[in-house]
XYZ file of C-alpha atoms in Angstrom:
180
model
C 0.000 0.000 0.000
C 2.818 2.444 0.918
C 4.578 1.682 -2.382
C 1.411 2.537 -4.315
C 1.016 5.831 -2.438
C 4.674 6.673 -3.049
C 4.265 6.000 -6.779
C 1.128 8.147 -6.902
C 3.044 10.955 -5.142
C 5.945 10.694 -7.596
C 3.498 10.701 -10.500
C 1.881 13.866 -9.112
C 5.265 15.608 -8.992
C 6.149 14.601 -12.554
C 2.822 15.947 -13.878
C 2.838 19.538 -12.668
C -0.399 21.458 -13.245
C -0.503 24.386 -15.649
C 0.628 27.571 -13.928
C 2.924 25.660 -11.558
C 6.622 24.794 -11.683
C 8.312 21.694 -10.286
C 10.432 22.661 -7.286
C 12.290 21.485 -4.224
C 12.075 23.743 -1.194
C 14.481 23.747 1.731
C 12.679 24.704 4.919
C 14.278 26.748 7.703
C 15.112 23.455 9.505
C 16.949 22.258 6.326
C 14.274 19.648 5.521
C 13.817 19.322 1.753
C 10.336 18.853 0.285
C 9.502 18.202 -3.371
C 6.443 19.591 -5.056
C 5.451 22.575 -7.177
C 5.078 26.320 -6.759
C 2.705 28.676 -8.498
C 4.445 30.689 -11.212
C 5.257 34.275 -10.288
C 5.425 33.674 -6.552
C 9.130 34.307 -6.170
C 8.762 37.887 -7.435
C 5.931 38.455 -4.950
C 8.097 37.229 -2.064
C 5.693 34.425 -1.112
C 5.401 31.080 -2.884
C 2.267 28.937 -3.041
C 3.642 25.408 -2.579
C 1.854 22.149 -3.372
C 3.644 19.105 -1.911
C 3.676 15.738 -3.677
C 1.118 14.579 -1.103
C -1.263 17.272 -2.361
C -1.049 19.483 0.727
C -0.851 23.224 0.015
C 0.926 25.957 1.956
C 2.189 29.491 1.403
C 5.805 30.174 2.359
C 7.434 33.563 2.712
C 11.174 34.000 2.227
C 11.470 34.207 6.030
C 10.253 30.582 6.308
C 12.635 29.030 3.772
C 16.371 28.619 3.302
C 16.250 27.952 -0.434
C 14.291 26.586 -3.353
C 15.246 25.066 -6.678
C 12.981 25.707 -9.656
C 13.740 24.209 -13.083
C 17.374 23.694 -12.076
C 17.842 27.276 -10.844
C 18.598 27.872 -7.170
C 17.109 30.708 -5.148
C 18.258 31.577 -1.629
C 15.953 33.097 0.951
C 17.960 35.789 2.751
C 16.909 38.880 4.694
C 13.207 38.190 3.985
C 13.686 38.154 0.187
C 14.492 35.680 -2.589
C 17.809 35.879 -4.467
C 18.668 33.937 -7.626
C 22.107 32.284 -7.437
C 24.118 33.162 -10.547
C 27.542 32.000 -9.311
C 27.910 29.626 -6.376
C 31.041 29.068 -4.300
C 32.923 30.533 -1.360
C 31.661 33.814 -2.798
C 28.289 33.768 -4.533
C 26.815 36.263 -6.969
C 23.103 36.744 -6.366
C 20.360 38.750 -8.041
C 17.475 40.094 -5.962
C 14.134 38.648 -7.096
C 11.653 40.066 -4.552
C 11.180 43.056 -2.279
C 9.330 42.321 0.952
C 10.327 45.553 2.695
C 7.462 46.867 4.762
C 5.372 43.687 4.540
C 3.928 42.193 7.703
C 5.541 38.978 8.987
C 3.821 36.790 11.549
C 5.552 34.574 14.097
C 2.546 32.815 15.556
C 0.298 35.654 16.697
C 3.165 38.157 16.898
C 3.362 40.556 13.925
C 6.358 42.579 12.798
C 7.409 44.511 9.709
C 9.889 42.789 7.386
C 13.321 44.319 7.142
C 15.208 43.540 3.962
C 18.401 44.570 2.226
C 18.773 47.877 0.488
C 18.510 47.717 -3.264
C 15.881 46.880 -5.835
C 14.692 43.792 -7.660
C 17.262 42.884 -10.320
C 20.273 44.318 -8.505
C 23.393 42.226 -7.825
C 24.654 41.075 -4.432
C 27.776 39.361 -3.154
C 27.294 36.645 -0.547
C 30.451 35.717 1.344
C 29.491 32.162 2.289
C 32.198 31.938 4.969
C 30.821 34.906 6.916
C 27.219 35.017 5.664
C 27.669 38.702 4.803
C 25.488 40.024 1.977
C 26.699 43.110 0.071
C 24.907 45.203 -2.559
C 27.077 45.582 -5.664
C 26.367 48.923 -7.332
C 27.901 50.045 -10.623
C 29.926 52.743 -8.882
C 31.124 50.764 -5.851
C 31.323 47.094 -6.886
C 35.124 47.010 -7.035
C 35.455 48.647 -3.594
C 32.934 46.201 -2.108
C 34.763 43.218 -3.625
C 38.184 44.452 -2.413
C 36.864 44.899 1.139
C 34.824 41.680 1.286
C 37.133 39.208 -0.473
C 40.558 39.881 0.984
C 42.121 36.402 0.929
C 43.139 36.129 -2.747
C 46.050 38.395 -3.773
C 45.751 37.581 -7.509
C 42.051 38.491 -7.488
C 42.733 41.720 -5.583
C 45.449 42.664 -8.085
C 42.992 42.157 -10.967
C 40.414 44.341 -9.223
C 42.927 47.120 -8.604
C 44.005 46.893 -12.263
C 40.323 47.348 -13.255
C 40.341 44.008 -15.110
C 36.615 43.488 -14.471
C 33.753 45.801 -15.400
C 30.355 45.757 -13.673
C 28.861 43.593 -16.426
C 31.608 41.021 -15.757
C 30.689 40.328 -12.126
C 30.028 36.638 -12.827
C 33.529 36.219 -14.284
C 35.069 38.162 -11.388
C 33.359 36.042 -8.722
C 34.215 32.890 -10.684
C 37.887 33.884 -10.699
C 37.811 34.555 -6.949
C 36.247 31.131 -6.335
C 39.122 29.463 -8.237
C 41.706 31.084 -5.967
C 43.421 28.614 -3.626
């Protein structure tokens, strides 16, 4: 009987309804759950999740660690979702939602969400060793990188030589991640 239910659950995941995308969410306790989310939810800062079992629940970025949709990973940090463009000891992220000012509930206790500065679409550096998240603006990206990623002399020399432009952030972070 359990095997039949498991097969039915797997079949439900493989046949995602129109308007939904197959996903794996990582809850705040690091438990992973497979299912589907309603399209467009990431940009709204809250995803409508349907588990393989058929149960439905809404999750805000504050309730998740991450989600993977169609092979793309999104981190939930500072009450918002960020798409991972480069992953490693330094990660390049792009902001996908803006929950600033929205109400967050912890049981019956309500508070206002605080998020990072910056707008949807802007780039961020995540130093995975420290957990620090930095906004990378066009005018200050090289200064932010020099101050945040200090342990690779070759990378720092390239930054000081202006080897990387703002539109080459992915290559810059990739080079840093290759540094021994």
